[in-house]
PDB file of C-alpha atoms in Angstrom:
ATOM      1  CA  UNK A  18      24.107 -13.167 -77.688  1.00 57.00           C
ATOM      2  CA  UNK A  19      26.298 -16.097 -77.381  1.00 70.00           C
ATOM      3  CA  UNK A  20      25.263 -17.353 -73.743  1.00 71.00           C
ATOM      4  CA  UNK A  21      21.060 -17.613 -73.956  1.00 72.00           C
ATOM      5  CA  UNK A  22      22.586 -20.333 -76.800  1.00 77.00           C
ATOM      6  CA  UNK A  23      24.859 -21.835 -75.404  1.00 81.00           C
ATOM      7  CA  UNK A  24      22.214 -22.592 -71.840  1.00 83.00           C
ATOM      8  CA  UNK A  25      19.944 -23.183 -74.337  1.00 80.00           C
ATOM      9  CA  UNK A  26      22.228 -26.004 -75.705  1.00 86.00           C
ATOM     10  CA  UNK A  27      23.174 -26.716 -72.595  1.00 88.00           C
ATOM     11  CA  UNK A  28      19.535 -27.608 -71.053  1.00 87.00           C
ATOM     12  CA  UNK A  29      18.862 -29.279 -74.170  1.00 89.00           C
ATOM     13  CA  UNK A  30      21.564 -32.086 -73.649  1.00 91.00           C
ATOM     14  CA  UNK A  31      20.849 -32.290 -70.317  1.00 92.00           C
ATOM     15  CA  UNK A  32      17.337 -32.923 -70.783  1.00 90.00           C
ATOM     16  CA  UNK A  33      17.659 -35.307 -73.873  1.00 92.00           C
ATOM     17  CA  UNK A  34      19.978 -37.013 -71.872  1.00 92.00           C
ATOM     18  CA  UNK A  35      17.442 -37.765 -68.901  1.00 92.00           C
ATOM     19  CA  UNK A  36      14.889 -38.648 -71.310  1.00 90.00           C
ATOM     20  CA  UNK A  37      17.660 -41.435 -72.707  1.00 93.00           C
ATOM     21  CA  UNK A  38      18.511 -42.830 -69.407  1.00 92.00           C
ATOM     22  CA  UNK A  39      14.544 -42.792 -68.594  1.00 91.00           C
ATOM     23  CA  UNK A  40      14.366 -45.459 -71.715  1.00 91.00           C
ATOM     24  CA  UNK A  41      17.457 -47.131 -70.440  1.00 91.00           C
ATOM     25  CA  UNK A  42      15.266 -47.302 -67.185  1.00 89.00           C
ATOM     26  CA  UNK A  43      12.314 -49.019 -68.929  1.00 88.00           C
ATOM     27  CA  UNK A  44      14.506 -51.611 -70.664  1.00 87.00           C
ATOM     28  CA  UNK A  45      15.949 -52.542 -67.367  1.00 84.00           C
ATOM     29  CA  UNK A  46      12.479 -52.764 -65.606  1.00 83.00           C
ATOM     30  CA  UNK A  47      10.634 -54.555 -68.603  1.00 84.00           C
ATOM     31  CA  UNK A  48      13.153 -57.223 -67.927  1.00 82.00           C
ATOM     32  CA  UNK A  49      13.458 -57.535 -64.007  1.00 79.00           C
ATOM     33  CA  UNK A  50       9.178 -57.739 -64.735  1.00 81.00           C
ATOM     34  CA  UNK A  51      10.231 -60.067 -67.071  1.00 82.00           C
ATOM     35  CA  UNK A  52      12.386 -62.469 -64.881  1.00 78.00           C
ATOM     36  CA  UNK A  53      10.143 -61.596 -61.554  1.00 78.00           C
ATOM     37  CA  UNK A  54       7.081 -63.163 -63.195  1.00 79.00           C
ATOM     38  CA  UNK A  55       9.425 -66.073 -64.339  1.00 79.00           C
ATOM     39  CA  UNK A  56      10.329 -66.728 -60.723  1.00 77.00           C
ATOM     40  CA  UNK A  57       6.108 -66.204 -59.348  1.00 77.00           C
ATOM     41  CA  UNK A  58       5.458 -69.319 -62.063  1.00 80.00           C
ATOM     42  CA  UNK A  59       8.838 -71.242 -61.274  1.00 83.00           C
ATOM     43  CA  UNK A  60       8.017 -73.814 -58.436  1.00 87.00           C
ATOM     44  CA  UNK A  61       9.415 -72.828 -54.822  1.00 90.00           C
ATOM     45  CA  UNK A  62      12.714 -73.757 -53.602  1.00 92.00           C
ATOM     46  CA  UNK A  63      13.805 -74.240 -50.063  1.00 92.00           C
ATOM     47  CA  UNK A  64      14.722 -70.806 -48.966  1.00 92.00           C
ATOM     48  CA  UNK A  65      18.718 -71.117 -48.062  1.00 90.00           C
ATOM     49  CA  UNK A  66      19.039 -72.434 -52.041  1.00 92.00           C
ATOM     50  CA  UNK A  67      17.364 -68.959 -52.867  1.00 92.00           C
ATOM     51  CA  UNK A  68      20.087 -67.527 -50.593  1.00 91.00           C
ATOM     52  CA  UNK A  69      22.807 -69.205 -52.548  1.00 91.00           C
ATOM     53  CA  UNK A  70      21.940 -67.493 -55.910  1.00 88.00           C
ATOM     54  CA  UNK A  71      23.435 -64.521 -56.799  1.00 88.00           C
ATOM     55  CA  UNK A  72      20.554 -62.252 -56.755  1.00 87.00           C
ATOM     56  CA  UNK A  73      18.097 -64.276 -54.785  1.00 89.00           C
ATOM     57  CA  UNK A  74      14.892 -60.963 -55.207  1.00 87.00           C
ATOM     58  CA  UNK A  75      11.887 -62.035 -55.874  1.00 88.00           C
ATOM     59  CA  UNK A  76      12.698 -66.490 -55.666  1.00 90.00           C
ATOM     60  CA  UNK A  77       9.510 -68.673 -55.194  1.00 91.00           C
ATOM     61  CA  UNK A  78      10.607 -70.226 -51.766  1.00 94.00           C
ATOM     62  CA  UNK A  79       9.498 -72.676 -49.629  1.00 94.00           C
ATOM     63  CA  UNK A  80      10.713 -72.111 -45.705  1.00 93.00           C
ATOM     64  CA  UNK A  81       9.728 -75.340 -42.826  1.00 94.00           C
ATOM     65  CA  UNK A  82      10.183 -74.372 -39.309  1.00 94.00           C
ATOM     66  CA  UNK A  83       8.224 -72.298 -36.403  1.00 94.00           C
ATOM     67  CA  UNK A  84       7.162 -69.251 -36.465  1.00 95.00           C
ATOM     68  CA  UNK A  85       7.719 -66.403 -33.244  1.00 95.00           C
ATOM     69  CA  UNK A  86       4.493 -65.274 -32.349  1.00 94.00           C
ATOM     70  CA  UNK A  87       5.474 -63.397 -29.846  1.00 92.00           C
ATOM     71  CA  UNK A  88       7.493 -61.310 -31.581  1.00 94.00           C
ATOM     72  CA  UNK A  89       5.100 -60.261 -34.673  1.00 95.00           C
ATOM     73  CA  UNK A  90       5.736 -56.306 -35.883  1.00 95.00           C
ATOM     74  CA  UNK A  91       3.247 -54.687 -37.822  1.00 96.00           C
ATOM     75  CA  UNK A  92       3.115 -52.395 -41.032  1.00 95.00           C
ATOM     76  CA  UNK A  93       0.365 -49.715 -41.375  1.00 95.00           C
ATOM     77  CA  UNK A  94      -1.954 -49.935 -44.591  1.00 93.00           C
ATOM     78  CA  UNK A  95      -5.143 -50.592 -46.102  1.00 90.00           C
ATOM     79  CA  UNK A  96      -7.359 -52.889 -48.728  1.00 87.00           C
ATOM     80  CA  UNK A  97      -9.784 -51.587 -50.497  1.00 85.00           C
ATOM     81  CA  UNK A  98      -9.694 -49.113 -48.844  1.00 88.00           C
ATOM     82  CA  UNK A  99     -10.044 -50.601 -45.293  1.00 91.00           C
ATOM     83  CA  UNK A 100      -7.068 -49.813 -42.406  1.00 94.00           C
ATOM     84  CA  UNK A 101      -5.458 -52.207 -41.152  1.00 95.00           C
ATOM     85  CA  UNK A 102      -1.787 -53.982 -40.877  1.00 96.00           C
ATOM     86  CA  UNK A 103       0.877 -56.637 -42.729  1.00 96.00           C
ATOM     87  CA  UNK A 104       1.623 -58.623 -39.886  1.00 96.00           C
ATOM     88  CA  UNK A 105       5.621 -59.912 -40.168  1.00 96.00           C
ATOM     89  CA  UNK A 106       5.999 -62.432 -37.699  1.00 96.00           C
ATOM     90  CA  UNK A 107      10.232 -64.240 -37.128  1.00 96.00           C
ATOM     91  CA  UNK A 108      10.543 -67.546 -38.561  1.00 96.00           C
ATOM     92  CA  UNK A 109      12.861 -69.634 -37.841  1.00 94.00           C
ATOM     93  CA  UNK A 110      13.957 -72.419 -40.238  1.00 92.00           C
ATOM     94  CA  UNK A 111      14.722 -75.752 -39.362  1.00 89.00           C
ATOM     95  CA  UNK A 112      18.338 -76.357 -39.129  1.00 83.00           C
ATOM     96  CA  UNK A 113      18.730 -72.771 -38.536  1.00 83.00           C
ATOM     97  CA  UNK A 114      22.012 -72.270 -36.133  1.00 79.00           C
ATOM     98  CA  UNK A 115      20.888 -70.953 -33.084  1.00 79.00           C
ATOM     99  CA  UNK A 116      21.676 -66.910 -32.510  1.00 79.00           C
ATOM    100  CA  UNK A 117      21.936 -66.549 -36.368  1.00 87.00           C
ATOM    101  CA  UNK A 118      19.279 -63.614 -37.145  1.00 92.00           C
ATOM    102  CA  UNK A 119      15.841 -65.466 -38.657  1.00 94.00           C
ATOM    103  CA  UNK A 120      13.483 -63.688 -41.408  1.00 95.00           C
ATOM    104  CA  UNK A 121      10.416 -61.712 -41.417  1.00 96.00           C
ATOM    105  CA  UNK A 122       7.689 -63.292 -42.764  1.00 96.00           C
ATOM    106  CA  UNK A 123       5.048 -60.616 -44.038  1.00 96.00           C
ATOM    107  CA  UNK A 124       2.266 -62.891 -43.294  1.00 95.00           C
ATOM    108  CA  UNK A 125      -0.700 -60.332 -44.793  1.00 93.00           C
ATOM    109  CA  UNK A 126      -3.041 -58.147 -43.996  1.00 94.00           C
ATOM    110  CA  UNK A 127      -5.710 -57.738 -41.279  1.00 94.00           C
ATOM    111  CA  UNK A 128      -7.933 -55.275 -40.684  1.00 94.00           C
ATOM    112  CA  UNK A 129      -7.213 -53.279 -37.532  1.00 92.00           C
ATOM    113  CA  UNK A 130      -9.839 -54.297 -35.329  1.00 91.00           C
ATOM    114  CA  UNK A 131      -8.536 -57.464 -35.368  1.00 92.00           C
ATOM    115  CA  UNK A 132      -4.668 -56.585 -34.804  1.00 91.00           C
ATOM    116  CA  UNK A 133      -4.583 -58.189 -31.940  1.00 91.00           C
ATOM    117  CA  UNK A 134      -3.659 -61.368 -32.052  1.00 90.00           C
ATOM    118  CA  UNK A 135      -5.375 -62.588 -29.021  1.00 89.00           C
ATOM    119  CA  UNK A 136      -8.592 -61.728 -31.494  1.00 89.00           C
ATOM    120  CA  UNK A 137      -6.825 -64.076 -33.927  1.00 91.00           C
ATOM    121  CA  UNK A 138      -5.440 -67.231 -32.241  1.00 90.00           C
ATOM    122  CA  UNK A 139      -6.428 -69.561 -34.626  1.00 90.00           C
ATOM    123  CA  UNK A 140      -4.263 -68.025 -37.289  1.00 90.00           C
ATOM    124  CA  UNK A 141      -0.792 -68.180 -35.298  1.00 92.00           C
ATOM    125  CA  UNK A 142       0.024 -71.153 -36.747  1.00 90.00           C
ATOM    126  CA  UNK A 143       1.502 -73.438 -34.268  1.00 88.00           C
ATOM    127  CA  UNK A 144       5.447 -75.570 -34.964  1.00 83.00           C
ATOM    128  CA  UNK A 145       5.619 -77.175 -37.628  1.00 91.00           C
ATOM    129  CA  UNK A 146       4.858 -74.528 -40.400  1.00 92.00           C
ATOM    130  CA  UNK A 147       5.349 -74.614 -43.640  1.00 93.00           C
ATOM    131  CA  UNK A 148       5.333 -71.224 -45.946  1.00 93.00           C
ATOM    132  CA  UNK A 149       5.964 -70.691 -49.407  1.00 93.00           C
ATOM    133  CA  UNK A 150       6.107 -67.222 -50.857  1.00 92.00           C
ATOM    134  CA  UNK A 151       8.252 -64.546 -52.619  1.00 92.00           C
ATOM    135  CA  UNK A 152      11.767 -63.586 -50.897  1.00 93.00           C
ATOM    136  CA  UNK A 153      12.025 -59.927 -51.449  1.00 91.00           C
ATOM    137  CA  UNK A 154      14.401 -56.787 -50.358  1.00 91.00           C
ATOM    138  CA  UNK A 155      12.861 -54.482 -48.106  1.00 89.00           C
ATOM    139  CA  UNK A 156      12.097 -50.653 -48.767  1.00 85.00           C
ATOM    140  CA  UNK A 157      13.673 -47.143 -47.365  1.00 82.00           C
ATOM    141  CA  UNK A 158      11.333 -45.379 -45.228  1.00 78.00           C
ATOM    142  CA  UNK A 159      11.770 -42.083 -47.069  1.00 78.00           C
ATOM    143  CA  UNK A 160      11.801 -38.185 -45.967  1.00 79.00           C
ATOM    144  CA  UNK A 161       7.767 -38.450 -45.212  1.00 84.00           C
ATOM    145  CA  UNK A 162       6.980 -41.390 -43.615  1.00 88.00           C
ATOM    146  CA  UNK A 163       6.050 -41.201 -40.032  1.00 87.00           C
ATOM    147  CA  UNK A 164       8.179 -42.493 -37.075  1.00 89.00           C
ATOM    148  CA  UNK A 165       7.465 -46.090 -35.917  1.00 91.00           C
ATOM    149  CA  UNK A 166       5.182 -46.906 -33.109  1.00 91.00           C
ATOM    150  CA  UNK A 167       7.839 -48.570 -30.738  1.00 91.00           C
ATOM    151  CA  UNK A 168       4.694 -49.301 -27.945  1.00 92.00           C
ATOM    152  CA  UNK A 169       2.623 -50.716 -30.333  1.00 93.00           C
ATOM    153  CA  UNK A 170       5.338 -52.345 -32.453  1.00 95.00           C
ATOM    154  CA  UNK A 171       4.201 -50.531 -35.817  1.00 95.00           C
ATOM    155  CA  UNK A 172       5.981 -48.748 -38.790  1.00 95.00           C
ATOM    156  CA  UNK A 173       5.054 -47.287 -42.221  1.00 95.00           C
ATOM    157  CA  UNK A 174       6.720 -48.749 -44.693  1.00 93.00           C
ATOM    158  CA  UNK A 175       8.784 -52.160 -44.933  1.00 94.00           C
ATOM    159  CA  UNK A 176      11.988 -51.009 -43.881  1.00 94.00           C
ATOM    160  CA  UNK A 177      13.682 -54.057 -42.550  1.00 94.00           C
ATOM    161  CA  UNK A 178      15.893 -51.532 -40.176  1.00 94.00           C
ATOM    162  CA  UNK A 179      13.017 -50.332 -38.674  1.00 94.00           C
ATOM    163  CA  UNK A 180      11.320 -53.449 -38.416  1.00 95.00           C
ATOM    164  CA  UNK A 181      14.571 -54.877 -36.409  1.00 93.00           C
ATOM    165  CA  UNK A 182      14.093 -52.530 -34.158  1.00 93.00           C
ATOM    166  CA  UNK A 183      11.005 -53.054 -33.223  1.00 93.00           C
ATOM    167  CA  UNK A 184      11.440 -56.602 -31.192  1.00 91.00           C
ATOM    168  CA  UNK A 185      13.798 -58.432 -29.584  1.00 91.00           C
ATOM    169  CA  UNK A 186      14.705 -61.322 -31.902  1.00 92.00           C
ATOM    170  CA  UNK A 187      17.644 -60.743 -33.888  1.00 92.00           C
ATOM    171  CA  UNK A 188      16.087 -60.317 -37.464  1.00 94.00           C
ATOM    172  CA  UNK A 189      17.669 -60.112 -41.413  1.00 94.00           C
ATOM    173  CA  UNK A 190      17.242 -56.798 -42.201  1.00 94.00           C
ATOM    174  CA  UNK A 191      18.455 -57.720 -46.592  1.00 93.00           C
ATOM    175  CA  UNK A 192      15.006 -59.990 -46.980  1.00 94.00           C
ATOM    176  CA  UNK A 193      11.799 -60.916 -45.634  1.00 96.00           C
ATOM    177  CA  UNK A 194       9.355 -63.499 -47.078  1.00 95.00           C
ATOM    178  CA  UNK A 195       6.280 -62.466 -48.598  1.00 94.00           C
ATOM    179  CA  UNK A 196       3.638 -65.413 -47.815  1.00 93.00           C
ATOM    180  CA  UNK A 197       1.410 -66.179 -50.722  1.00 90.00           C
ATOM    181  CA  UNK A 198      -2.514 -66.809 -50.199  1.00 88.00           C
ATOM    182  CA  UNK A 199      -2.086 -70.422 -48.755  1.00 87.00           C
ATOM    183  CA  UNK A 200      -4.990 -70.791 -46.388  1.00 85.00           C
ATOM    184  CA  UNK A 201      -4.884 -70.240 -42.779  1.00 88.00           C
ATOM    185  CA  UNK A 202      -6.856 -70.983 -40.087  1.00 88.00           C
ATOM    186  CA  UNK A 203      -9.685 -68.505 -38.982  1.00 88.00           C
ATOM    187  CA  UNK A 204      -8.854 -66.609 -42.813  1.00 88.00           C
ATOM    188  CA  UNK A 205      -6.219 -63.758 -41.132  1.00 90.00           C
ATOM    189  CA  UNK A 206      -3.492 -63.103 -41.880  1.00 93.00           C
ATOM    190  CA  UNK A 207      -4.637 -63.324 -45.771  1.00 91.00           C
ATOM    191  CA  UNK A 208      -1.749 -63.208 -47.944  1.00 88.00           C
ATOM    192  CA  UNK A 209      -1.448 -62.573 -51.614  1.00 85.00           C
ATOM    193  CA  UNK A 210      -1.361 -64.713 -55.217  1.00 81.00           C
ATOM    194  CA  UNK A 211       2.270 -63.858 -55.957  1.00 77.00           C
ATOM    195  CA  UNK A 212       1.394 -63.013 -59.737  1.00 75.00           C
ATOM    196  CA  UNK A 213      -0.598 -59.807 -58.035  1.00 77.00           C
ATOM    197  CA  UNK A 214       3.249 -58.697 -56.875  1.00 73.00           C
ATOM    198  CA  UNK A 215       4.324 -58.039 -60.479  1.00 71.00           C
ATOM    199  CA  UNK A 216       1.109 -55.858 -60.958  1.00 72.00           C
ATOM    200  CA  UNK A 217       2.425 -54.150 -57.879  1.00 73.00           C
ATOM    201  CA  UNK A 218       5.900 -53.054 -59.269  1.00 75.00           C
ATOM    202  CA  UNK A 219       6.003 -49.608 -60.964  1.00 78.00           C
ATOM    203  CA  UNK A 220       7.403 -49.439 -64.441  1.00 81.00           C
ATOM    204  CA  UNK A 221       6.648 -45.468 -65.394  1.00 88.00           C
ATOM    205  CA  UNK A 222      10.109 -44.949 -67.051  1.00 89.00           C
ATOM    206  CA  UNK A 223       8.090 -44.515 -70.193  1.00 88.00           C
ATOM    207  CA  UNK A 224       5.935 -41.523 -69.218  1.00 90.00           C
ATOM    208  CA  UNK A 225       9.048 -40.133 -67.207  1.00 90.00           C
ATOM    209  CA  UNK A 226      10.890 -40.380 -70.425  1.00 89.00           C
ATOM    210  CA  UNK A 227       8.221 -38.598 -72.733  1.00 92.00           C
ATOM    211  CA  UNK A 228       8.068 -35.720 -69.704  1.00 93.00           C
ATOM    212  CA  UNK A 229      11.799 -34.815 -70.158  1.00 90.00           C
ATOM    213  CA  UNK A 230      11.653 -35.176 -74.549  1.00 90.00           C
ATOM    214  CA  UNK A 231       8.720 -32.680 -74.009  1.00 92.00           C
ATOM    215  CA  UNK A 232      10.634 -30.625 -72.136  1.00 90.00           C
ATOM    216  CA  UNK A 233      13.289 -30.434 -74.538  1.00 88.00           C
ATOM    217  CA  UNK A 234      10.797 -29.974 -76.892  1.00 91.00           C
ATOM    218  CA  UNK A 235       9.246 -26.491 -75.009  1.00 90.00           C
ATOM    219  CA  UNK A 236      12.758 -25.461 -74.407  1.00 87.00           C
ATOM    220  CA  UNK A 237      13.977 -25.642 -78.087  1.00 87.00           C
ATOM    221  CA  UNK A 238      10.344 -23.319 -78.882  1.00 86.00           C
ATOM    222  CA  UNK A 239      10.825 -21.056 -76.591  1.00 85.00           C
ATOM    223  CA  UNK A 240      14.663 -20.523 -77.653  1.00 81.00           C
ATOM    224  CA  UNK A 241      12.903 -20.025 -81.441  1.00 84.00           C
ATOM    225  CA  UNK A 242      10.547 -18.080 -80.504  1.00 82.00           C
ATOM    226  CA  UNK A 243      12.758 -15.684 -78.772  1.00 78.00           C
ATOM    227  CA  UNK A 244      14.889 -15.262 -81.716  1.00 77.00           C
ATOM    228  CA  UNK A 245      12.116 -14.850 -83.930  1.00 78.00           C
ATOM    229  CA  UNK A 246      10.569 -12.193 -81.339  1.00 77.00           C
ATOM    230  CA  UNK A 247      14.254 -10.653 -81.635  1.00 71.00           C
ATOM    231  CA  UNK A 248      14.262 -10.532 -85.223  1.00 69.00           C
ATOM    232  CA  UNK A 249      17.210 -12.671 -85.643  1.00 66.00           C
ATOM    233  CA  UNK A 250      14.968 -15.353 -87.395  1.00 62.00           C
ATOM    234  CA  UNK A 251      12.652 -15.231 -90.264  1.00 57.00           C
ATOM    235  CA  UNK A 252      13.926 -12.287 -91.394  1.00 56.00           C
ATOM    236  CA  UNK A 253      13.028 -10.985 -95.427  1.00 50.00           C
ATOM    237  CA  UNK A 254      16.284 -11.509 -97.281  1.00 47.00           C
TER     238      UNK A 254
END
């Protein structure tokens, strides 16, 4: 009966060893929480300093230029529990060289009757703005998320590719600029206190790492229990 043991051992190793690289995981995470909360509390920077470091994610930045109305794409969501949109809207820096592509500013959310912008005009903040927020990496749109609304300019999930495509200016598609709750006129878009972005950042190596031990666990009983239920264990000597 050498081959139930030896998938036994088999699926044991393989299953300790996920539960290791699970803790690995959550040692990595605990510190990029560790360091992102560092950056939320540091004071902001301008925003082509940020660029310069070698892993600018998550840098308190301050940008000073003019927004592209005109050009504003929109991400599908909801707070507390009410629909609505993030509103990224082109900014371009000052200095910026001209046909160099400018960044997305996720402005925040408003509620969908009041998408429209013309609903809205005192919050398109007219040249010069000033924005300070967190410079982040965009996400992957996955197997499940819906197509992008091309008419309406609208995707489901910050995917900087998709968000590209959804204008005409030439936009980064590495970072975008989360703005922070700095007032703006009329109240919309509302950004977010930075600190809430930590909150926001999944660290569930731990529990993934206890679901794969267990595993191991019911694997190496069941393997007992079979030889016992064979007779090979527990036998009277």
């Amino acid at each position: 009966m050498l081959w139930p043991s030896v998938l036994a051992a088999l699926g044991l190793s393989i299953l300790c060893s996920l539960g290791v690289w699970q803790l690995q995981r959550a040692e990595w995470k605990g510190a990029l929480l560790d360091r992102v909360g560092q950056a939320v509390e540091a004071a902001p920077v301008p925003l082509a300093q940020a660029l310069r470091a070698p892993d600018p994610a998550y840098a308190h930045v301050r940008l000073q230029g003019r927004f592209l109305h005109g050009e504003e794409r929109y991400v599908f969501t909801s707070r507390d529990r009410v629909p609505g949109v993030l509103v990224f809207t082109p900014f371009v820096p000052d200095g910026q060289e001209e046909g160099q592509p400018v960044i997305l500013v996720n402005r925040g959310f408003v509620p969908e009757p009041l998408r429209n912008p013309e609903v809205r005009q005192e919050g398109q903040v007219p040249a010069p703005a000033t924005v300070t927020g967190i410079l982040r990496p965009g996400e992957s749109s996955g197997l499940f998320v819906p197509d992008p609304q091309e008419r309406t300019r609208t995707a489901y999930a910050i995917d900087l590719e998709v968000l590209a495509g959804l204008g005409e200016v030439s936009v980064r598609t590495d970072w975008f600029v989360e703005a922070d709750e700095s007032p703006v006129p009329g109240g919309l878009p509302r950004g977010r206190d930075p600190a809430t972005i930590v909150a926001s950042i999944p660290n569930n190596h731990l529990s993934y790492a206890a679901t794969w031990f267990s595993l191991a666990l019911v694997l190496a009983g069941v393997y007992v229990a079979w030889h016992i239920r064979e007779g090979r264990l527990g036998r009277a000597a």
